[in-house]
Coordinates of C-alpha atoms in Angstrom, one line a residue:
Chain A
M16 CA 99.9 158.6 42.0
V17 CA 102.3 160.0 39.5
Q18 CA 101.8 161.4 36.0
T19 CA 101.3 158.9 33.3
L20 CA 103.8 158.6 30.5
D21 CA 102.2 159.1 27.1
T22 CA 104.6 156.9 25.2
L23 CA 103.4 153.9 23.3
R24 CA 104.9 150.5 23.2
E25 CA 106.4 149.2 19.9
T26 CA 104.2 146.7 18.0
P27 CA 105.4 143.2 18.7
S28 CA 107.3 141.4 15.9
Q29 CA 106.2 138.1 14.4
T30 CA 108.0 135.7 12.2
A31 CA 108.1 136.6 8.5
G32 CA 107.1 132.9 7.9
P33 CA 107.9 130.6 5.0
Y34 CA 106.2 132.7 2.4
V35 CA 107.8 136.1 3.0
H36 CA 109.0 136.2 -0.6
I37 CA 105.4 136.6 -1.8
G38 CA 105.3 140.1 -0.4
L39 CA 108.9 141.2 -0.5
M40 CA 110.4 139.4 -3.5
P41 CA 107.4 138.1 -5.6
G42 CA 109.6 137.1 -8.5
W43 CA 111.5 134.7 -6.2
A44 CA 108.2 133.3 -5.0
G45 CA 107.3 132.4 -8.6
N46 CA 105.1 135.4 -9.2
P47 CA 107.2 137.6 -11.5
G48 CA 105.4 140.8 -12.5
A49 CA 103.3 141.0 -9.4
F50 CA 104.8 144.4 -9.0
E51 CA 106.2 146.4 -11.9
T52 CA 109.4 146.9 -10.0
E53 CA 110.7 145.1 -7.0
L54 CA 112.5 147.1 -4.3
G55 CA 116.1 146.7 -3.2
Q56 CA 117.5 145.1 -6.3
T57 CA 120.6 147.1 -6.3
P58 CA 122.1 149.1 -3.4
A59 CA 124.4 150.9 -5.9
G60 CA 123.2 151.7 -9.3
D61 CA 125.2 152.5 -12.5
G62 CA 127.7 155.3 -11.9
A63 CA 128.0 154.7 -8.2
K64 CA 131.5 155.6 -7.0
G65 CA 133.6 153.0 -5.3
E66 CA 134.8 149.5 -5.7
R67 CA 132.3 146.9 -6.9
I68 CA 132.1 143.9 -4.7
E69 CA 130.1 140.7 -4.3
I70 CA 129.5 139.1 -1.0
T71 CA 128.4 135.4 -1.0
G72 CA 127.4 133.3 1.9
A73 CA 124.8 131.2 3.6
V74 CA 122.7 131.3 6.7
H75 CA 123.2 128.2 8.9
D76 CA 120.8 127.0 11.6
G77 CA 121.8 125.5 14.9
T78 CA 122.3 122.1 13.4
G79 CA 124.6 123.4 10.7
A80 CA 122.0 123.0 8.0
V81 CA 121.8 125.7 5.4
M82 CA 118.6 127.7 5.4
R83 CA 117.0 127.9 2.0
D84 CA 114.2 130.2 3.0
A85 CA 116.0 133.1 4.6
L86 CA 115.5 136.7 3.3
I87 CA 118.1 139.4 4.0
E88 CA 118.1 143.1 3.7
S89 CA 121.2 145.3 3.7
W90 CA 121.8 148.9 4.4
Q91 CA 125.1 150.8 3.9
A92 CA 126.8 154.0 3.3
D93 CA 128.3 155.2 0.0
A94 CA 132.0 154.9 -0.8
A95 CA 132.8 158.1 1.2
G96 CA 130.9 156.8 4.3
V97 CA 127.9 159.0 3.7
Y98 CA 124.4 157.5 4.1
P99 CA 121.7 158.1 1.4
G100 CA 119.7 161.0 2.6
Q101 CA 122.6 162.7 4.2
D102 CA 124.2 165.8 2.7
G103 CA 126.6 165.0 -0.1
A104 CA 125.6 161.4 -0.5
D105 CA 126.3 159.7 -3.8
P106 CA 123.0 160.0 -5.7
A107 CA 123.6 156.7 -7.4
V108 CA 123.7 154.8 -4.1
S109 CA 120.3 153.8 -2.7
G110 CA 122.1 151.9 0.1
F111 CA 119.3 149.3 0.3
G112 CA 119.5 145.7 -0.8
R113 CA 117.1 142.8 -0.5
F114 CA 118.1 139.3 -1.5
A115 CA 117.2 135.7 -0.6
A116 CA 118.9 132.4 -0.2
D117 CA 118.9 130.2 -3.3
P118 CA 116.2 127.6 -2.9
D119 CA 118.6 124.8 -3.9
T120 CA 122.0 125.8 -2.6
G121 CA 121.0 128.1 0.2
L122 CA 123.6 130.6 -1.0
F123 CA 122.9 134.3 -1.2
T124 CA 124.9 137.0 -3.1
L125 CA 124.9 140.7 -2.4
K126 CA 126.3 142.8 -5.3
T127 CA 127.1 146.3 -4.2
I128 CA 130.0 148.7 -3.7
K129 CA 132.4 148.7 -0.7
P130 CA 131.2 151.4 1.8
G131 CA 133.5 153.9 3.3
A132 CA 134.2 154.4 7.0
V133 CA 131.5 156.3 8.8
T134 CA 132.4 159.2 11.2
L135 CA 130.1 159.4 14.2
P136 CA 128.9 162.7 15.7
D137 CA 131.4 162.4 18.5
G138 CA 134.3 161.9 16.2
R139 CA 134.8 158.2 16.5
V140 CA 135.0 156.3 13.2
Q141 CA 133.1 153.1 12.3
S142 CA 135.1 150.8 10.1
P143 CA 133.5 150.1 6.7
H144 CA 130.6 147.8 7.2
I145 CA 127.2 146.8 5.8
A146 CA 124.2 146.2 8.1
L147 CA 122.2 143.1 7.5
W148 CA 118.7 142.2 8.7
I149 CA 117.7 138.6 8.5
V150 CA 114.2 137.2 8.6
A151 CA 112.8 133.7 8.0
R152 CA 110.4 131.1 9.3
G153 CA 111.4 130.4 12.9
I154 CA 113.0 133.8 13.5
N155 CA 110.5 135.6 15.7
I156 CA 112.2 139.0 15.5
G157 CA 114.5 140.0 12.7
L158 CA 118.2 139.6 13.4
M159 CA 120.5 142.5 12.9
T160 CA 124.2 142.0 12.3
R161 CA 127.0 143.6 10.3
V162 CA 129.5 142.6 7.7
Y163 CA 133.0 144.1 8.1
F164 CA 135.9 143.6 5.8
D165 CA 139.1 141.6 6.5
D166 CA 141.3 144.2 4.8
A167 CA 140.2 147.3 6.7
D168 CA 141.5 148.8 9.9
R169 CA 138.9 147.7 12.5
D170 CA 140.8 148.4 15.8
G171 CA 138.8 151.5 16.7
D172 CA 135.4 150.4 15.6
P173 CA 133.0 151.3 18.4
V174 CA 130.8 148.2 17.9
L175 CA 133.5 145.6 17.4
S176 CA 135.4 147.0 20.3
R177 CA 132.5 146.1 22.6
I178 CA 132.5 142.4 21.8
E179 CA 133.7 140.9 25.0
Q180 CA 134.8 137.5 23.7
R181 CA 137.3 138.7 21.2
H182 CA 137.3 135.6 19.1
R183 CA 133.6 136.3 18.2
V184 CA 134.7 139.5 16.4
E185 CA 135.7 137.2 13.5
T186 CA 132.1 136.2 13.0
L187 CA 131.4 139.7 11.6
V188 CA 134.4 139.8 9.2
A189 CA 134.0 138.8 5.6
K190 CA 137.0 137.0 4.1
P191 CA 138.4 137.8 0.7
E192 CA 137.8 135.2 -2.1
G193 CA 139.6 136.8 -5.0
E194 CA 139.3 140.2 -6.7
G195 CA 136.1 141.9 -5.4
H196 CA 134.7 138.7 -4.0
W197 CA 134.0 138.2 -0.3
R198 CA 132.6 135.3 1.8
F199 CA 130.3 135.9 4.8
D200 CA 128.5 133.1 6.5
I201 CA 125.9 133.6 9.2
R202 CA 125.4 131.1 12.0
L203 CA 122.3 131.5 14.0
R204 CA 123.1 129.3 16.9
G205 CA 125.8 127.1 18.4
D206 CA 129.4 126.8 17.2
G207 CA 130.7 130.0 15.6
E208 CA 127.4 131.7 16.4
T209 CA 127.3 135.1 14.7
V210 CA 127.2 138.2 16.9
F211 CA 123.7 139.8 16.6
L212 CA 123.1 143.4 17.5
D213 CA 120.6 145.3 19.5
L214 CA 121.2 149.0 18.6
Chain B
M12 CA 144.7 153.9 16.7
T13 CA 141.4 155.8 17.4
D14 CA 143.2 159.0 16.7
T15 CA 144.5 157.7 13.4
T16 CA 141.1 156.6 12.1
R17 CA 139.6 159.9 13.3
A18 CA 142.2 161.9 11.5
L19 CA 141.7 159.7 8.5
G20 CA 138.0 160.4 8.5
R21 CA 138.6 164.2 8.6
E22 CA 141.2 164.0 5.9
M23 CA 138.8 162.4 3.5
G24 CA 136.4 165.4 4.1
R25 CA 133.8 163.7 6.1
D26 CA 132.5 166.0 8.8
P27 CA 130.6 164.2 11.6
A28 CA 126.9 164.2 10.8
P29 CA 124.7 166.1 13.3
G30 CA 122.9 163.8 15.6
P31 CA 119.1 163.9 15.0
G32 CA 118.4 161.9 18.2
R33 CA 119.3 158.4 19.1
L34 CA 116.7 155.6 18.6
I35 CA 115.0 154.6 21.8
P36 CA 116.5 151.2 22.8
R37 CA 114.2 148.4 21.9
D38 CA 112.1 147.1 24.8
L39 CA 112.5 143.4 24.1
S40 CA 109.7 142.5 26.6
A41 CA 107.3 144.0 24.0
H42 CA 108.3 141.3 21.6
P43 CA 108.2 137.5 21.2
V44 CA 110.9 135.4 22.8
P45 CA 113.3 134.2 20.1
Y46 CA 113.4 130.6 21.4
D47 CA 110.1 128.9 22.0
P48 CA 109.9 125.1 21.8
D49 CA 106.2 125.2 21.0
Y50 CA 107.1 127.0 17.8
K51 CA 109.4 124.2 16.7
T52 CA 111.4 126.0 13.9
S53 CA 112.5 128.7 16.4
V54 CA 114.6 126.0 18.3
P55 CA 117.4 125.7 15.8
R56 CA 116.9 129.3 14.4
S57 CA 117.3 131.4 17.5
P58 CA 120.6 132.7 18.9
S59 CA 121.8 131.0 22.1
L60 CA 124.0 133.9 23.1
P61 CA 122.7 137.4 24.2
L62 CA 122.5 140.2 21.6
L63 CA 125.1 143.0 21.8
S64 CA 123.2 146.0 23.1
L65 CA 124.6 149.5 22.3
E66 CA 123.4 153.0 21.5
S67 CA 122.2 153.4 18.0
T68 CA 124.7 154.8 15.4
P69 CA 124.0 156.5 12.0
T70 CA 123.9 153.0 10.5
E71 CA 120.6 152.4 12.4
E72 CA 119.4 156.0 12.5
T73 CA 119.3 156.3 8.7
G74 CA 117.3 154.1 6.3
P75 CA 116.0 153.7 2.8
T76 CA 113.3 155.9 1.4
F77 CA 110.7 155.1 -1.3
G78 CA 108.5 157.3 -3.4
H79 CA 105.3 157.0 -5.3
G80 CA 107.4 156.4 -8.4
D81 CA 108.4 153.0 -6.9
L82 CA 104.8 151.8 -6.7
G83 CA 102.2 150.8 -9.3
A84 CA 98.7 152.3 -9.4
L85 CA 97.0 149.1 -8.1
D86 CA 99.7 148.0 -5.6
A87 CA 97.5 148.7 -2.6
N88 CA 94.4 146.9 -4.1
L89 CA 94.8 143.2 -3.7
V90 CA 91.3 142.5 -5.0
L91 CA 92.4 143.8 -8.4
N92 CA 96.2 143.9 -8.7
W93 CA 96.9 140.3 -9.7
T94 CA 94.7 140.6 -12.8
R95 CA 95.7 144.3 -13.3
G96 CA 92.0 145.2 -12.9
E97 CA 90.6 142.6 -15.2
A98 CA 88.8 140.5 -12.6
Q99 CA 88.2 140.4 -8.9
A100 CA 89.4 138.0 -6.2
I101 CA 87.0 135.8 -4.5
G102 CA 86.4 136.3 -0.7
E103 CA 85.2 138.6 1.9
R104 CA 86.0 142.1 0.7
I105 CA 87.7 144.2 3.4
L106 CA 89.5 147.5 3.8
V107 CA 92.4 147.3 6.1
H108 CA 93.6 150.7 7.3
G109 CA 95.4 152.4 10.1
R110 CA 98.3 154.6 11.1
V111 CA 102.0 154.0 11.5
L112 CA 103.1 155.8 14.6
D113 CA 106.3 156.0 16.6
E114 CA 106.6 155.5 20.4
M115 CA 106.0 159.2 20.9
G116 CA 102.7 158.9 19.2
R117 CA 103.8 160.8 16.1
G118 CA 102.5 159.7 12.7
V119 CA 105.3 158.3 10.5
P120 CA 104.7 160.0 7.1
H121 CA 105.7 158.7 3.7
T122 CA 106.9 155.3 4.8
L123 CA 106.5 152.0 3.0
V124 CA 104.1 149.4 4.3
E125 CA 104.2 146.0 2.5
I126 CA 101.7 143.2 3.1
W127 CA 101.3 139.6 1.9
Q128 CA 98.6 137.0 2.7
A129 CA 96.9 133.7 1.7
N130 CA 93.7 133.7 -0.3
A131 CA 90.2 133.2 1.1
G132 CA 90.9 129.4 1.4
G133 CA 94.2 129.8 3.2
R134 CA 96.4 129.0 0.1
Y135 CA 99.5 131.1 -0.7
R136 CA 100.6 131.8 -4.2
H137 CA 104.1 130.6 -3.5
K138 CA 106.0 127.8 -5.2
K139 CA 106.6 126.2 -1.9
D140 CA 103.0 126.1 -0.6
G141 CA 101.5 122.7 -1.3
Y142 CA 98.2 123.0 0.7
L143 CA 95.3 121.3 -1.1
A144 CA 93.1 124.4 -1.0
P145 CA 93.1 125.8 -4.5
L146 CA 94.7 129.0 -5.8
D147 CA 92.3 131.8 -6.8
P148 CA 93.3 132.7 -10.4
N149 CA 92.4 136.3 -9.7
F150 CA 94.4 136.7 -6.5
G151 CA 98.1 137.2 -6.0
G152 CA 98.4 138.1 -2.3
C153 CA 100.9 141.0 -2.2
G154 CA 100.4 144.7 -1.8
R155 CA 102.3 147.8 -0.8
A156 CA 101.5 151.4 0.1
L157 CA 103.1 154.6 1.3
T158 CA 101.7 156.3 4.4
D159 CA 100.3 159.8 3.9
E160 CA 101.6 162.9 5.7
H161 CA 99.9 161.8 8.9
G162 CA 101.0 158.2 8.8
H163 CA 97.8 156.7 7.4
Y164 CA 97.8 153.8 5.1
A165 CA 95.0 151.7 3.5
F166 CA 94.7 148.4 1.6
F167 CA 91.7 146.9 -0.2
T168 CA 91.8 143.1 0.0
I169 CA 89.9 139.9 0.8
K170 CA 90.0 138.3 4.2
P171 CA 92.5 135.4 4.2
G172 CA 91.6 132.0 5.4
A173 CA 93.1 129.9 8.2
Y174 CA 95.5 127.2 7.1
P175 CA 97.2 124.1 8.6
W176 CA 101.0 123.9 9.1
P177 CA 103.4 121.2 10.2
N178 CA 104.3 122.0 13.8
R179 CA 102.5 120.0 16.4
G180 CA 100.0 117.4 15.3
N181 CA 97.1 119.7 14.5
D182 CA 98.2 123.3 14.3
W183 CA 96.3 125.9 12.3
R184 CA 97.3 129.5 11.8
P185 CA 94.6 132.0 12.5
A186 CA 93.6 134.2 9.6
H187 CA 96.4 136.8 9.3
I188 CA 98.0 139.4 7.1
H189 CA 101.8 139.8 7.2
F190 CA 103.0 143.4 7.5
S191 CA 106.4 144.8 6.8
V192 CA 107.1 148.4 7.8
F193 CA 110.2 150.5 7.3
G194 CA 109.9 153.8 9.2
H195 CA 112.6 156.3 8.6
S196 CA 115.6 154.4 9.9
F197 CA 117.0 150.9 9.4
G198 CA 116.8 150.3 13.2
Q199 CA 113.0 150.7 13.1
R200 CA 112.6 147.8 10.6
L201 CA 109.7 145.6 11.7
I202 CA 107.8 142.6 10.3
T203 CA 104.7 141.5 12.1
Q204 CA 101.3 139.8 11.5
M205 CA 97.8 141.3 11.9
Y206 CA 95.0 139.1 13.2
F207 CA 91.3 139.5 13.1
E208 CA 89.0 140.3 16.1
G209 CA 87.2 137.3 17.4
D210 CA 89.2 134.6 15.7
P211 CA 89.2 131.5 18.0
L212 CA 92.5 130.3 16.5
I213 CA 94.4 133.2 17.9
D214 CA 94.5 131.8 21.4
R215 CA 95.6 128.4 20.1
C216 CA 98.5 129.5 17.9
P217 CA 102.0 128.8 19.0
I218 CA 103.4 131.6 16.8
V219 CA 101.1 134.1 18.5
A220 CA 102.1 132.6 21.9
T221 CA 105.8 133.4 21.3
I222 CA 104.6 136.8 22.6
K223 CA 104.6 136.4 26.4
D224 CA 102.9 139.7 27.3
R225 CA 99.1 139.2 26.7
S226 CA 98.5 142.9 26.3
Q227 CA 101.0 142.9 23.4
I228 CA 99.2 140.1 21.7
D229 CA 96.0 142.3 21.8
R230 CA 98.0 144.9 19.8
L231 CA 98.1 142.6 16.8
V232 CA 94.4 142.0 16.7
A233 CA 92.6 144.4 14.4
P234 CA 89.1 145.3 15.5
L235 CA 86.2 145.4 13.0
D236 CA 85.7 149.0 12.0
L237 CA 82.2 149.7 10.8
S238 CA 82.9 153.4 10.5
H239 CA 85.1 152.6 7.5
A240 CA 83.0 149.8 6.0
R241 CA 81.2 150.8 2.8
P242 CA 77.5 149.7 2.7
L243 CA 76.8 147.0 0.1
D244 CA 80.5 146.9 -0.8
H245 CA 83.1 146.0 1.9
L246 CA 83.8 145.6 5.6
A247 CA 86.8 147.3 7.3
Y248 CA 89.4 146.5 10.0
K249 CA 91.7 149.0 11.7
F250 CA 95.3 148.2 12.4
D251 CA 97.7 150.7 13.9
I252 CA 101.4 149.9 14.0
V253 CA 103.9 151.5 16.4
L254 CA 107.6 151.7 15.5
R255 CA 110.6 152.6 17.7
G256 CA 110.9 156.4 18.3
R257 CA 113.8 158.7 18.7
R258 CA 114.9 160.4 21.8
Q259 CA 115.2 164.2 21.7
S260 CA 118.9 165.2 22.3
F261 CA 118.9 167.6 25.2
F262 CA 122.5 167.0 26.0
E263 CA 124.9 164.9 24.0
N264 CA 127.6 163.8 26.3
R265 CA 131.0 162.6 25.3
P266 CA 131.2 159.0 24.2
E267 CA 131.0 156.3 26.7
G268 CA 134.4 155.7 28.1
M269 CA 134.8 152.1 26.9

C-alpha cells in the first residue's frame, strides 16, 4: 500500500436549470425587490477609467436557435489590465457583470469599459479580453469563454495562440458595430462553434 | 511580436503580478457529461468539440468579492425574506448548513453562496413556470449568504417539493435546492444542486444521471442532520461543497515552449 492523498474531489456541477434567474437575477424572473440590491449590475461604476463599451450578442444552440433563457457572467481587468483586488486596481471597477438574454429577442448586452492587456507573471501579455461564463437549462457544467477585440493586437496572446484550428480564433473576437459598440455571438454547437476553455 | 507586447506592457507601468499558485486543473470526470441524450436539452446545448485546456492565468485566478454590505438582513432566511418578516412560508421548516472547502480541505472564508428553489408544492416564483401547483404568497425562493472565516454557511428555508418537467414522458425532478458558489477566483465558479437523503426520485432523474460517477452523485445528497435540528422548530440538512483548489508554487518554470 501507499500513503493516501488527502485531497478532496470537486463537487459535481449540475445545470442551472430554467429558473436560474430566481436566484441570481430575481428582477428578471419577475420578482423585483426580492433582494435590496442585485449583484453584478455594473462591472465598471461611475468614474471608472477607460473607454465605455457595449457588447451585444446572442447565444445560439446547435440548431441555430437563439437561447432566451441563458444567463452570463463576465469578469475582466480594469483599463490598465489590473484585476480588482490586485495592487493598484481602479477602485471604480468591480470587474464582475451578470446579465441575461432578453426573453423575447434572445439578445444580451454587457455595458462596461474596455479592459487593458494583462501581463502574466512570466512576462507574456494577454491581449485585452473579458471572460464569460454561460449557464442555462441543458448546460450541465458552465461554459467558459473569452471576448477579444477586433482592433487589438492579438498575435502574442497565450490562449489564442494555442487554438489549433486557426479559423476558430475568430469565434472569440468581437466585431465593431459603430462607436463603442461591439457584437459577440456565442454558438454552443455545430457550425462556427465557439471555442470553450478549460483553464 | 511577443517582445513588442511585452515591452508595451512594461511601458504602461504594469509589473507582472506575483503568482499566488495556479488553479488545480479541473477533473472533468468528477462532473456530469455535457452531452446526454436522456437529458434532452443537453443535446443541442453541449459543445461538440473538445474544450481548450490550458494552465490557469490571472483571469481565472482572480475573481469578484462581495461583502456584508451587499446583502440584506433577511437574505439567508427564505421562510421570512419574501414578506420581509411579515409572514412565514408554508412547508417543512429546515436549516440547510455546511462548509465551502477547496480540494485541499481548507475552508473558503467570506465567499458568496446563493440558492434558489421551488416552494413546498414544487412551484417556482418565476414568470416562466406554469405548473398548476399554486404559489405560496409568503415564499419567494431565493437566498444568499457569505461564508464565515471557516467557510461555514447556513440558510433557513422550507423543503422544496418535487415537480414534473417536459423531458421524457413522465419525468419528475427530485426535491432540490440550486446552489451557486463563487470561491475566490472566477475559475472556481460552480453551480450545482443539493438533493435530500432518501428521496426515491434521485435515482430516476436524468439530470442527476448526467453524472456518471456514482460516488460523485452521493456528494450532492445532503444527509439529515439532527445535531443541528432545533426541537419543536425545524429539521436540518448538512451540505458541504468542494471547489477547485490552488497548487502551491514550489518552482515556477519558464513558460511552456509553445
